[in-house]
Amino acid sequence: MVLYAKIPNGPLENKWRNYQITSQLINPANKKKLNVIVVGSGLAGAGAAATLAELGYDVKCFCYQDSARRAHSVAAQGGINAAKNYQHDGDSVWRMFYDTLKGGDFRSREANVYRLAELSAPLIDHYVQQGVPFAREYGGVLVNRSFGGVHVQRTFYARGQTGQQLLLAAYSQLYKMKRAKKVQMFPRHEMLDLVVIEGKAKGIVVRDLTTGELKRFAADAVVLATGGYSRVFRLSTLAIGCNGSAIWKAHKRGAFFAAPSFTQIHPTALPQTSEAQSKLTLMSESLRNDGRIWVPKKKDDDRNANAIPEEERDYYLERRYPSFGNLAPRDIASRAAKERIDAGYGVGRLKNAVYLDFKHAIERFGIEIIKDRYGNLFKMYKKITGVDAYEEPMQISPAAHFSMGGLWVDYELMTTIPGLYAIGECNFSDHGANRLGANSLLQASIDGYFVLPNTINNYLANALKEDHPTTEHPEFEKVEKEVAAQINKLLFIKGDKTVDHFHRELGKVMWQECTMSRNKEGLEKAISQIQKIKDAFWKEVNVTGGHHEMNTELEKALRLADFIELGLLMCTDALEREESCGAHFREEHQTSDGEALRHDEKYSYVSAWEYHNGNFKLHKETLEFANVQPTVRSYK
Amino acid sequence: MKVTFKIWRQENAKSNGGFQSYEVDGLTDDMSFLEALDHLNEILVGQNQKTIAYEYDCREGICGQCGVFINGRAHGPLDNITTCQLHMRSFTDGQTIVVEPWRAKAFPVIKDLVVDRSALDNIMEQGGYISAKTGTAPEANAILVGKDVADKAMDAAACIGCGACVASCKNASAALFTAAKINHMNSLPQGKQEAHRRVLEMSRQMELEGFGSCTFTGACEVECPEGISITNIAEMNARRAMAKWHNL
C-alpha cells in the first residue's frame, strides 16, 4: 500500500487556501442528517465537537472522566505559541514553521507544519474572544514569553494554568452546544473498540463506566481525540487514566500507527522518590526562562545546594549549548541531564535529579516579579516537596511526557481507515521527532477547531449518498461480543498479581530501553521481556469485582493489556530506525561530541506500521523537503 | 508507617453504605494519600476482595476529579489543596483516618467514595460560556484588557470544579463555584454582552440542582484548592441584583 498524504498543490503558503477552495461543501440542511462521534473531550475533542455542532452536524462526544472539563489538556502549564509577532522581535509564520520543523529534527511534513504556524495567530484571536484570561500588560495588550528551541517570544499564557484556561474555554463551548441540543455528552464512557463496516469507520463500542454496560454507537464518521500514550512507561507526567486503548484498537482494526517510538522526555519534572509513586509531576518549561540548571562539579557532593559556591557549579546546558543555554529544546535538555546523572553528578536523595535555580533571577528582577511569573508553580512545588524554591533550588528530573507518534494521518487528519480521523496528540502529524514547548496546546486546538471541521466535509459529502449505519448491523454484534469476551477472559484469570504489578514491570523495561538513549541490544532485550510480561499478565493477573458495575481495576487491566502490545510496537519501531533524530537517540549513531546523528539519505521517512495478526509491517511515507534544506540541528 | 483507614463503602447508588476499617502497614511519609489508597487496593486484590472506588486523574491538583472528606475536612487536614496533593507526612504513625465521599444532596454517591457531580456541569451549561462561533473572532489585541482586570478574572477562572466548596458548606451551597465562573466571564469585556443573562440563568440553575443557599460561613474558601475568595459570592450577588434591576 502506498501512503498518500493528500498534500495540496501550490506553494507552501497557498496550500491550505487551495485545499479549502477545492474541498467539497455540504449544505446546512444536509449537515444535520450526518452523525459524528468524537472520542475525547480535551482541546482537540471538545474544540472539534463544539465546532462541528456549530456547523450543524449531529455530534456525540465521549470521555472516560466524570466531566469533559477533566481532560488532560487541563494540566498543560506554560503556554501556547502563535506567530503574532507582537513583541516585534522578528517572528513570522515562516520562522515559526522553520523552528517547529527544525525542532522536530526534520521528521515531519512541511505542509502540515506550515499550516500549524499559519493558523496559530487566528487561534489566539479565537481564545481571547472565548474569554481566556491571558496575561496582559498594564496597557491591556497581550504578554509573551519564550520557550525552548526558539529565539523569539511567541508564547501566550495564563499564569501557569494555560492548559486549564484553554480547556475550560473549549469545554464551555461544548456545553453551549449541548444546551443547543446539537451535542450529546457521554462522560464516564470509555471506547473499547472501533466498528469498521465495508472498510469504513462506522461506529464504536463503549463501556459505561458507572454500570459496566456495553453500548453501541453508530455514526457517519468517527473522530479520535484521545491524547497521548506515555503512561506506557507507567511513571509519566500524564493523568493516571490517560491511555492508548482507543488508538490501539483502531490500529488493530487497520489504522496505521506512525512513529510510535517518538516519545518526548520532559526535562523538568519532579524526580521519583519511591517505588509506590504513581505520577511524576511536571514543572513547566517556562521556568527555564529565568531558572538556571546546574549540578555540582564534584561527584557525590552531599552539601546543601546553597552551600556550593558558584565556581563549583556546572551549568552544563550553558556550557554545552551557549547559544540557547537553559532554553535548549526538550530532547537535548533531557539527554544532557541524563548524561550528568548517569555520570554520577545527580543530586537529591536518589541522586536522580539536577538543580533548577532561581537565585540569579531573584537577584536581578526581585522576588515580586518572579512570584508574578511563576507563583503558582512555586506553590505547587512546595505542596508536593515541602521545599520553598525561593530559598533553595528546585530538584528536577526527566520524565516521560508527550507522544509525537500516533495514528498515521494524511493532510486531512484522516487515518488509513476511511471515515476515521485522529486529532491532537493521538495522531503523529506535526511534531516530527521532537515537539517544541507550547506547541502541544496549539496543535490540539488547531486540529480540533480549524482543520478537522474543514476537512471532514470532503468525506461526509459522499457519506450523504450512502445509507446511515445502524447498530443492528452484524459487525456491531461481532465487535461487542469480542469486547465482552476480552473482559470475561480478564475477570476469569484469577491469578495472584495485581494490574499495577505488571504495569510497574512494563514501565521499568520501557523506561530502561526505550527513552532518552536506545541501542540495538537493549531494544531486542526489551522486546523479549515485554513478550514475557504479556504472557505472564494473561496468566497471572487478578482482576477483582465484576463486569456489570463500576470497576476501576477492570478499567486499568483493559488499558494495560493494550499498553503491553503498544510497548512491543514502540521498541520495534525504535529498533528499525538506525539513526538518531530528535527524541530518538540511538547510541550507535552519534557524533564525536555525543550529539544526534541523522541519516537523511536512508531514514527521511515517516514509519507507518500496519498490524497483521500480532506482527507489525512497516510502510514508509517519504518526506520531501521542497522549501527548506534539512540541516544538522545545532543549538550550540 | 502504619495507619487505620476507616472508609465509606457503598456498593452502588441504591444500596446502603457503611464504614469499614483497614489497617495498612508499609506506608512512607513521601507517599501521597492516594498512593496509600492504591497500596491498600493492591492488598485487597491480594485477598480477592473488591477494590475501593475513588476518583483521581491528573494527580497534580488541576483536573479537579479527586476529592474526598478526610477526618471531617474536604481534601484533608491542610488548607487549599486537592486530595492528590496531600501526603502521608501530614498524618502520624498509628493514626485513624476517616475517609468519606463528598456529602451533598446534589452529589449522589455512585459507589464507595465516588459521587456524581454532573450538577456542576449543568450550571455551566446555562451560560457559563461566551456565545461566539469558531471563526468569528476579531484580532486579539483589538480587545484590550487591563492587567488588573485580567488578573482578577484569572483568580476566579482558576476554579478546578472539584466540589470541595459544596462539600464543606453546611448548606451544601454551590455559590462559590457558580460565582467564580460568573465573575470570570462577566468581568471581561468579551463577556459583557451576555452578563445579565448569564448571572440570572446560572444562579437559577444552581437552585434547581438542589444546592443550598449561601449563609457566608466562609467554610468554602478555606478548602478551595485554588484559594478562590468568598468575596466572589458577594460580587455575584451584586451582579444578580443589577441584572434583576436591568431586566425589570
Coordinates of N, CA, C and O in Angstrom, one line a residue, chain A residues 51 54 64-67 69-70 72 74-75 77 84 86 124-126 128-131 133-134 136-142 158-159 161 164-165 168 171-173 175-176 178-179 188 210 237 239-242 273-274 276-279 281 349 372 380 383-386 449-450 498 500-501 504 542 544-545 549-550 552-553, chain B residues 11 30-31 35 38 42 45 48-53 55-60 62-65 80-81 85 87 89 110-111 114-115 117 121-122 124-141 143-147 150-151 153-155 157-162 177 181 184-185 188 190 201 225-226:
Chain A
T51 N -17.2 22.8 17.4 CA -17.3 23.4 16.1 C -18.1 22.7 15.1 O -18.9 23.2 14.3
E54 N -21.6 23.5 15.8 CA -21.9 24.8 15.3 C -22.2 24.8 13.8 O -23.1 25.5 13.3
Y64 N -13.8 9.4 29.3 CA -13.8 8.4 30.4 C -13.9 9.1 31.8 O -14.3 8.5 32.8
Q65 N -13.6 10.4 31.8 CA -13.7 11.2 33.1 C -15.1 11.5 33.5 O -16.0 11.3 32.7
D66 N -15.3 12.0 34.7 CA -16.7 12.3 35.1 C -17.2 13.6 34.5 O -18.4 13.8 34.5
S67 N -16.3 14.4 33.9 CA -16.7 15.6 33.2 C -15.7 15.9 32.1 O -14.5 15.6 32.3
R69 N -14.5 18.5 31.5 CA -13.5 19.5 31.9 C -12.2 18.9 32.6 O -11.3 19.6 32.9
R70 N -12.2 17.6 32.7 CA -11.1 17.0 33.4 C -10.0 16.5 32.4 O -8.9 16.2 32.8
H72 N -6.9 15.8 30.0 CA -5.6 16.1 30.4 C -5.0 17.4 29.8 O -3.9 17.9 30.3
V74 N -6.0 20.0 30.5 CA -6.1 20.8 31.6 C -4.8 21.0 32.4 O -4.6 22.1 33.0
A75 N -3.8 20.1 32.2 CA -2.6 20.1 33.0 C -1.5 20.9 32.4 O -0.5 21.1 33.0
Q77 N 0.9 23.7 31.5 CA 1.1 24.8 32.3 C 1.5 26.1 31.5 O 0.9 27.1 31.6
K84 N 2.3 35.8 16.2 CA 1.7 37.1 16.1 C 2.7 38.2 15.9 O 2.4 39.3 15.5
Y86 N 3.9 40.1 18.1 CA 3.5 41.2 19.0 C 4.7 41.8 19.7 O 4.7 43.0 20.1
I124 N -5.3 32.4 18.6 CA -5.2 33.3 19.7 C -6.4 34.3 19.7 O -7.0 34.5 20.8
D125 N -6.7 34.8 18.6 CA -7.9 35.7 18.5 C -9.1 34.9 19.0 O -9.9 35.4 19.8
H126 N -9.2 33.7 18.6 CA -10.4 32.8 18.9 C -10.5 32.6 20.4 O -11.5 32.8 21.0
V128 N -9.1 34.4 22.8 CA -9.3 35.7 23.5 C -10.8 36.0 23.5 O -11.4 36.3 24.5
Q129 N -11.4 35.8 22.4 CA -12.9 36.0 22.3 C -13.7 35.1 23.2 O -14.7 35.5 23.7
Q130 N -13.2 33.9 23.4 CA -13.9 33.0 24.3 C -13.7 33.3 25.8 O -14.3 32.6 26.6
G131 N -12.9 34.3 26.1 CA -12.8 34.7 27.5 C -11.6 34.1 28.2 O -11.6 34.1 29.4
P133 N -8.4 34.3 30.1 CA -7.8 35.4 30.8 C -6.3 35.3 30.6 O -5.5 35.1 31.6
F134 N -5.8 35.5 29.4 CA -4.3 35.5 29.1 C -3.7 36.7 29.9 O -4.3 37.7 30.2
R136 N -1.6 39.9 30.6 CA -1.7 41.2 29.9 C -0.7 42.2 30.5 O -0.3 42.2 31.6
E137 N -0.3 43.2 29.6 CA 0.5 44.3 30.0 C -0.5 45.3 30.7 O -1.7 45.2 30.5
Y138 N 0.1 46.3 31.5 CA -0.8 47.3 32.1 C -1.7 48.0 31.1 O -2.8 48.3 31.4
G139 N -1.1 48.2 29.9 CA -1.9 48.9 28.9 C -3.0 48.1 28.2 O -3.7 48.5 27.4
G140 N -3.1 46.8 28.6 CA -4.2 46.0 28.1 C -3.8 45.0 27.0 O -4.7 44.2 26.6
V141 N -2.6 45.1 26.4 CA -2.3 44.2 25.3 C -1.7 42.9 25.9 O -1.4 42.8 27.1
L142 N -1.7 41.9 25.0 CA -1.2 40.5 25.5 C 0.3 40.5 25.7 O 1.1 41.1 25.0
A158 N -1.6 31.9 30.5 CA -2.5 32.4 31.6 C -1.9 31.8 32.9 O -2.1 30.6 33.2
R159 N -1.1 32.6 33.5 CA -0.2 32.2 34.7 C 0.4 30.8 34.3 O 0.9 30.6 33.2
Q161 N -1.3 28.1 34.3 CA -2.5 27.3 34.1 C -3.1 27.5 32.7 O -4.3 27.5 32.5
Q164 N -5.4 24.7 31.4 CA -6.7 24.7 32.1 C -7.6 25.8 31.5 O -8.8 25.5 31.3
Q165 N -7.0 26.9 31.3 CA -7.9 28.0 30.8 C -8.4 27.8 29.4 O -9.5 28.1 29.1
L168 N -11.0 25.0 29.6 CA -12.3 25.4 30.2 C -13.0 26.2 29.1 O -14.3 26.2 29.0
Y171 N -14.4 23.6 26.8 CA -15.5 22.9 27.5 C -16.7 23.8 27.5 O -17.9 23.3 27.4
S172 N -16.5 25.1 27.7 CA -17.7 25.9 27.8 C -18.4 26.0 26.4 O -19.6 26.0 26.4
Q173 N -17.6 26.0 25.4 CA -18.2 26.0 24.0 C -19.0 24.7 23.8 O -20.0 24.6 23.1
Y175 N -20.4 22.8 26.0 CA -21.7 22.8 26.8 C -22.7 23.8 26.2 O -23.9 23.7 26.4
K176 N -22.1 24.9 25.6 CA -23.0 25.8 24.9 C -23.8 25.0 23.8 O -25.0 25.1 23.6
K178 N -24.2 21.7 23.8 CA -25.0 20.7 24.4 C -26.4 21.4 24.7 O -27.4 20.8 24.5
R179 N -26.3 22.6 25.3 CA -27.6 23.3 25.6 C -28.4 23.5 24.3 O -29.6 23.5 24.4
R188 N -17.9 9.5 31.6 CA -17.8 8.1 32.2 C -18.2 7.0 31.2 O -18.8 6.0 31.5
T210 N -20.0 3.6 34.8 CA -20.8 3.5 36.0 C -21.5 2.2 36.2 O -21.5 1.7 37.3
T237 N 4.2 12.2 33.2 CA 3.6 13.4 33.6 C 2.1 13.4 33.3 O 1.4 14.3 33.6
A239 N -2.0 12.2 33.2 CA -3.0 11.8 34.1 C -3.1 10.2 34.2 O -2.7 9.5 33.2
I240 N -3.5 9.7 35.3 CA -3.4 8.3 35.6 C -4.3 7.5 34.6 O -4.1 6.4 34.1
G241 N -5.4 8.2 34.2 CA -6.4 7.5 33.3 C -6.0 7.6 31.8 O -6.6 6.9 31.0
C242 N -5.0 8.4 31.4 CA -4.6 8.6 30.0 C -4.2 7.2 29.5 O -3.5 6.4 30.2
T273 N 10.7 9.5 43.9 CA 11.2 9.4 45.2 C 11.0 8.0 45.8 O 11.7 7.6 46.8
S274 N 10.0 7.2 45.3 CA 9.8 5.9 45.8 C 9.1 5.0 44.8 O 8.6 5.4 43.8
A276 N 6.4 3.3 45.2 CA 5.0 3.4 45.3 C 4.5 4.6 44.4 O 3.3 4.7 44.2
Q277 N 5.4 5.4 43.9 CA 5.0 6.6 43.3 C 4.1 6.3 42.0 O 4.4 5.4 41.3
S278 N 3.1 7.1 41.8 CA 2.2 6.8 40.7 C 2.3 7.8 39.6 O 1.8 7.7 38.5
K279 N 3.1 8.9 39.8 CA 3.0 10.0 38.9 C 4.2 10.9 39.0 O 4.7 11.1 40.2
T281 N 5.2 14.7 38.6 CA 4.6 16.0 38.3 C 5.5 16.9 37.5 O 6.7 17.0 37.8
R349 N 17.9 12.8 47.0 CA 18.1 11.5 47.8 C 18.5 10.3 47.0 O 19.3 9.5 47.4
D372 N 5.1 36.8 40.3 CA 4.1 37.1 39.4 C 4.2 36.1 38.2 O 3.2 35.7 37.7
M380 N 3.0 25.0 44.0 CA 2.8 23.6 43.7 C 4.0 22.8 44.1 O 3.9 21.8 44.7
K383 N 3.9 22.4 47.8 CA 2.9 21.5 48.3 C 3.4 20.0 48.2 O 3.1 19.2 49.0
I384 N 4.1 19.8 47.1 CA 4.5 18.4 46.8 C 5.8 18.0 47.6 O 5.9 16.9 48.2
T385 N 6.7 18.9 47.6 CA 8.0 18.5 48.2 C 8.2 19.1 49.6 O 9.1 18.7 50.3
G386 N 7.4 20.1 50.0 CA 7.7 20.8 51.3 C 8.8 21.8 51.2 O 9.2 22.3 52.3
Y449 N -10.4 22.8 16.2 CA -11.2 24.0 15.8 C -11.2 24.3 14.3 O -12.2 24.6 13.7
F450 N -9.9 24.2 13.8 CA -9.8 24.8 12.4 C -9.6 23.7 11.3 O -10.1 24.0 10.2
T498 N -1.3 -8.2 40.9 CA -2.2 -7.0 40.6 C -1.9 -6.5 39.2 O -0.8 -6.7 38.7
D500 N -1.3 -3.3 38.7 CA -0.2 -2.4 38.9 C 1.1 -3.1 38.9 O 2.1 -2.5 38.5
H501 N 1.2 -4.3 39.4 CA 2.4 -5.1 39.4 C 2.9 -5.2 38.0 O 4.1 -4.9 37.7
R504 N 4.1 -1.8 36.6 CA 5.4 -1.4 37.0 C 6.5 -2.1 36.2 O 7.5 -1.6 35.8
N542 N -4.8 -10.7 38.6 CA -6.1 -10.9 39.3 C -6.9 -9.6 39.2 O -6.4 -8.5 39.7
T544 N -10.3 -8.2 40.5 CA -11.4 -8.5 41.3 C -12.6 -7.7 40.9 O -12.5 -6.7 40.1
G545 N -13.8 -8.0 41.5 CA -15.0 -7.3 41.1 C -15.6 -7.8 39.8 O -15.0 -8.7 39.2
E549 N -20.6 -3.4 36.9 CA -20.6 -2.5 38.0 C -19.4 -1.5 37.7 O -18.6 -1.8 36.8
M550 N -19.3 -0.5 38.5 CA -18.1 0.4 38.4 C -17.0 -0.5 38.9 O -17.0 -1.0 40.0
T552 N -12.9 -0.1 38.8 CA -11.7 0.6 38.3 C -10.5 -0.3 38.1 O -9.6 0.0 37.2
E553 N -10.5 -1.5 38.7 CA -9.5 -2.5 38.5 C -9.6 -3.0 37.0 O -8.6 -3.2 36.4
Chain B
E11 N -22.0 -0.1 47.7 CA -21.9 -0.9 46.5 C -22.4 -0.1 45.3 O -21.7 -0.1 44.3
D30 N 6.6 10.1 52.2 CA 6.5 10.8 51.0 C 5.5 10.2 50.0 O 5.3 10.7 48.9
M31 N 4.7 9.2 50.4 CA 3.6 8.7 49.6 C 2.5 9.7 49.6 O 2.3 10.3 50.7
E35 N -1.8 7.5 46.8 CA -0.9 6.3 46.7 C -1.0 5.3 47.8 O -0.9 4.1 47.7
D38 N -4.0 3.4 46.9 CA -3.6 2.5 45.8 C -3.0 1.2 46.5 O -3.2 0.1 46.1
E42 N -4.1 -2.7 46.4 CA -3.3 -3.9 45.9 C -3.4 -5.0 47.0 O -3.4 -6.1 46.6
V45 N -6.8 -6.7 46.5 CA -6.7 -7.6 45.3 C -6.1 -8.9 45.8 O -6.5 -10.0 45.4
N48 N -8.4 -11.2 47.2 CA -9.5 -11.4 46.4 C -10.7 -10.6 46.7 O -11.9 -11.1 46.5
Q49 N -10.5 -9.4 47.2 CA -11.7 -8.6 47.5 C -11.8 -7.5 46.5 O -10.8 -7.1 45.8
K50 N -13.0 -6.9 46.4 CA -13.2 -5.8 45.5 C -12.4 -4.6 46.0 O -12.3 -4.3 47.2
T51 N -11.9 -3.8 45.1 CA -11.1 -2.6 45.4 C -12.1 -1.5 45.8 O -13.2 -1.5 45.5
I52 N -11.5 -0.5 46.5 CA -12.3 0.7 46.9 C -12.3 1.6 45.7 O -11.2 1.9 45.1
A53 N -13.5 2.1 45.4 CA -13.6 3.1 44.3 C -13.4 4.5 44.8 O -14.0 4.9 45.7
E55 N -11.9 8.6 43.2 CA -11.6 9.3 41.9 C -10.3 10.1 41.9 O -9.9 10.6 42.9
Y56 N -9.7 10.2 40.7 CA -8.5 10.9 40.5 C -8.3 10.9 39.0 O -8.8 10.1 38.3
D57 N -7.5 11.8 38.6 CA -6.9 11.7 37.2 C -5.5 12.3 37.1 O -4.6 11.5 37.1
C58 N -5.4 13.6 37.1 CA -4.1 14.2 36.8 C -3.1 13.9 38.0 O -1.9 13.9 37.7
R59 N -3.6 13.9 39.2 CA -2.7 13.7 40.4 C -1.7 14.9 40.4 O -0.5 14.7 40.9
E60 N -2.1 16.0 40.0 CA -1.2 17.2 40.2 C -2.0 18.4 40.6 O -1.6 19.5 40.4
I62 N -5.0 19.8 39.4 CA -5.5 20.7 38.4 C -6.8 20.2 37.7 O -7.7 20.9 37.3
C63 N -7.0 18.8 37.7 CA -8.1 18.3 36.9 C -9.4 18.4 37.7 O -10.5 18.5 37.2
G64 N -9.3 18.4 39.1 CA -10.5 18.5 39.9 C -11.3 17.2 40.1 O -12.3 17.2 40.7
Q65 N -10.7 16.1 39.6 CA -11.5 14.9 39.7 C -11.4 14.2 41.1 O -12.4 13.6 41.5
N80 N -6.5 24.6 51.3 CA -6.2 25.0 49.9 C -5.4 24.0 49.2 O -4.4 24.4 48.4
I81 N -5.7 22.7 49.3 CA -5.0 21.7 48.4 C -6.1 20.7 47.9 O -7.2 20.7 48.5
Q85 N -2.8 16.1 46.3 CA -1.6 16.9 46.8 C -1.3 16.6 48.3 O -0.4 17.2 48.8
H87 N 0.0 14.5 51.3 CA 0.9 13.4 51.5 C 0.8 12.8 52.9 O 0.3 13.4 53.8
R89 N 2.9 12.4 55.1 CA 3.6 13.1 56.1 C 2.7 14.1 57.0 O 3.1 14.5 58.0
I110 N -22.2 7.3 43.8 CA -22.3 6.3 42.8 C -21.7 5.0 43.3 O -22.4 3.9 43.2
K111 N -20.6 5.1 44.0 CA -20.0 3.9 44.6 C -18.9 4.3 45.6 O -18.1 5.2 45.2
V114 N -17.0 7.6 45.4 CA -17.3 8.3 44.1 C -18.7 8.9 44.1 O -19.6 8.2 44.4
V115 N -18.7 10.2 43.8 CA -20.0 10.9 43.7 C -20.3 11.4 42.3 O -19.3 11.6 41.5
R117 N -21.0 14.5 40.2 CA -21.0 16.0 40.3 C -21.5 16.6 39.0 O -21.2 17.8 38.7
D121 N -21.7 20.6 36.0 CA -21.8 20.8 34.5 C -23.1 21.4 34.1 O -23.1 22.2 33.2
N122 N -24.2 21.0 34.8 CA -25.5 21.6 34.4 C -25.5 23.1 34.6 O -26.2 23.8 33.9
M124 N -22.9 25.1 34.5 CA -22.0 25.6 33.4 C -22.8 25.8 32.1 O -22.7 26.7 31.3
E125 N -23.7 24.7 31.9 CA -24.4 24.7 30.6 C -25.3 25.9 30.4 O -25.6 26.3 29.3
Q126 N -25.8 26.4 31.6 CA -26.8 27.5 31.5 C -26.1 28.9 31.4 O -26.4 29.8 32.2
G127 N -25.1 29.0 30.6 CA -24.5 30.3 30.3 C -23.1 30.5 30.8 O -22.5 31.6 30.7
G128 N -22.4 29.4 31.2 CA -21.0 29.6 31.6 C -20.1 29.6 30.4 O -19.1 28.9 30.4
Y129 N -20.5 30.4 29.4 CA -19.7 30.4 28.1 C -20.0 31.8 27.5 O -20.9 32.5 27.9
I130 N -19.1 32.1 26.5 CA -19.4 33.3 25.7 C -19.9 32.8 24.3 O -19.2 32.0 23.7
S131 N -21.0 33.3 23.9 CA -21.6 32.8 22.6 C -20.8 33.4 21.5 O -21.0 34.5 21.1
A132 N -19.8 32.6 21.0 CA -19.1 33.1 19.8 C -18.6 31.8 19.0 O -18.0 31.0 19.6
K133 N -19.1 31.8 17.8 CA -18.7 30.6 17.0 C -17.3 30.7 16.6 O -16.7 31.7 16.4
T134 N -16.7 29.5 16.4 CA -15.4 29.4 15.8 C -15.3 30.1 14.5 O -16.2 29.9 13.6
G135 N -14.3 31.0 14.3 CA -14.1 31.7 13.1 C -14.7 33.1 13.1 O -14.5 33.9 12.1
T136 N -15.2 33.6 14.2 CA -15.8 34.9 14.2 C -15.0 35.9 15.0 O -15.5 37.1 15.2
A137 N -13.8 35.5 15.5 CA -13.1 36.4 16.4 C -12.4 37.6 15.8 O -11.9 37.5 14.7
P138 N -12.5 38.8 16.4 CA -11.7 39.9 16.0 C -10.2 39.7 16.4 O -9.9 38.8 17.2
E139 N -9.3 40.5 15.8 CA -7.9 40.5 16.2 C -7.7 40.6 17.7 O -8.4 41.4 18.4
A140 N -6.9 39.7 18.3 CA -6.8 39.5 19.7 C -6.5 40.9 20.4 O -7.2 41.2 21.4
N141 N -5.5 41.6 20.0 CA -5.2 42.9 20.7 C -6.2 44.0 20.4 O -6.0 45.1 20.9
I143 N -9.1 43.7 21.5 CA -9.9 43.7 22.8 C -8.8 44.0 23.9 O -8.1 43.1 24.2
L144 N -8.8 45.2 24.4 CA -7.8 45.5 25.4 C -8.4 45.1 26.8 O -9.6 45.3 27.0
V145 N -7.6 44.5 27.6 CA -8.0 44.1 29.0 C -6.9 44.5 29.9 O -5.8 44.0 29.8
G146 N -7.2 45.4 30.8 CA -6.1 45.9 31.7 C -5.6 44.7 32.6 O -6.3 43.8 32.8
K147 N -4.3 44.9 33.0 CA -3.7 43.8 33.7 C -4.5 43.5 35.0 O -4.7 42.3 35.4
A150 N -7.6 41.5 34.1 CA -7.2 40.1 33.6 C -6.8 39.3 34.8 O -7.2 38.1 34.9
D151 N -6.0 39.9 35.7 CA -5.6 39.1 36.9 C -6.8 38.7 37.8 O -6.8 37.6 38.3
A153 N -9.9 38.3 36.8 CA -10.7 37.3 36.1 C -10.0 36.0 36.2 O -10.6 34.9 36.4
M154 N -8.6 36.0 36.1 CA -7.9 34.7 36.3 C -8.0 34.2 37.7 O -8.2 32.9 37.8
D155 N -8.0 35.0 38.7 CA -8.2 34.5 40.1 C -9.5 33.7 40.1 O -9.5 32.6 40.8
A157 N -11.2 32.4 37.5 CA -11.2 31.4 36.5 C -10.4 30.2 36.9 O -10.6 29.1 36.3
A158 N -9.6 30.3 37.9 CA -8.8 29.2 38.3 C -9.5 28.0 38.9 O -8.9 26.9 39.1
C159 N -10.8 28.2 39.2 CA -11.6 27.1 39.8 C -11.4 25.8 39.0 O -11.5 25.8 37.8
I160 N -11.2 24.7 39.8 CA -11.0 23.4 39.1 C -12.2 22.5 39.2 O -12.2 21.4 38.7
G161 N -13.3 23.0 39.8 CA -14.6 22.3 39.7 C -14.6 21.0 40.5 O -15.2 20.0 40.1
C162 N -13.9 21.0 41.6 CA -13.8 19.7 42.4 C -15.0 19.5 43.3 O -15.3 18.4 43.7
F177 N -18.6 28.1 43.6 CA -18.3 27.6 42.2 C -19.0 28.5 41.2 O -18.4 28.9 40.2
K181 N -17.3 31.3 38.2 CA -17.4 31.3 36.7 C -18.1 32.6 36.2 O -17.7 33.2 35.2
H184 N -15.6 35.5 36.5 CA -14.5 35.4 35.4 C -15.1 36.0 34.1 O -14.5 36.9 33.5
M185 N -16.2 35.5 33.7 CA -16.7 35.9 32.4 C -17.3 37.4 32.4 O -17.1 38.1 31.4
L188 N -14.8 40.4 32.2 CA -14.1 40.6 31.0 C -14.9 41.3 29.9 O -16.1 41.0 29.8
Q190 N -15.2 40.7 26.9 CA -15.8 39.7 25.9 C -17.1 39.2 26.5 O -18.0 38.7 25.8
E201 N -29.3 33.1 34.7 CA -29.6 31.7 34.3 C -28.7 30.8 35.1 O -29.2 29.7 35.5
P225 N -9.0 24.5 46.7 CA -7.6 24.3 46.3 C -7.0 25.5 45.6 O -5.8 25.7 45.7
E226 N -7.8 26.3 45.0 CA -7.3 27.5 44.3 C -7.4 28.7 45.1 O -7.1 29.9 44.7

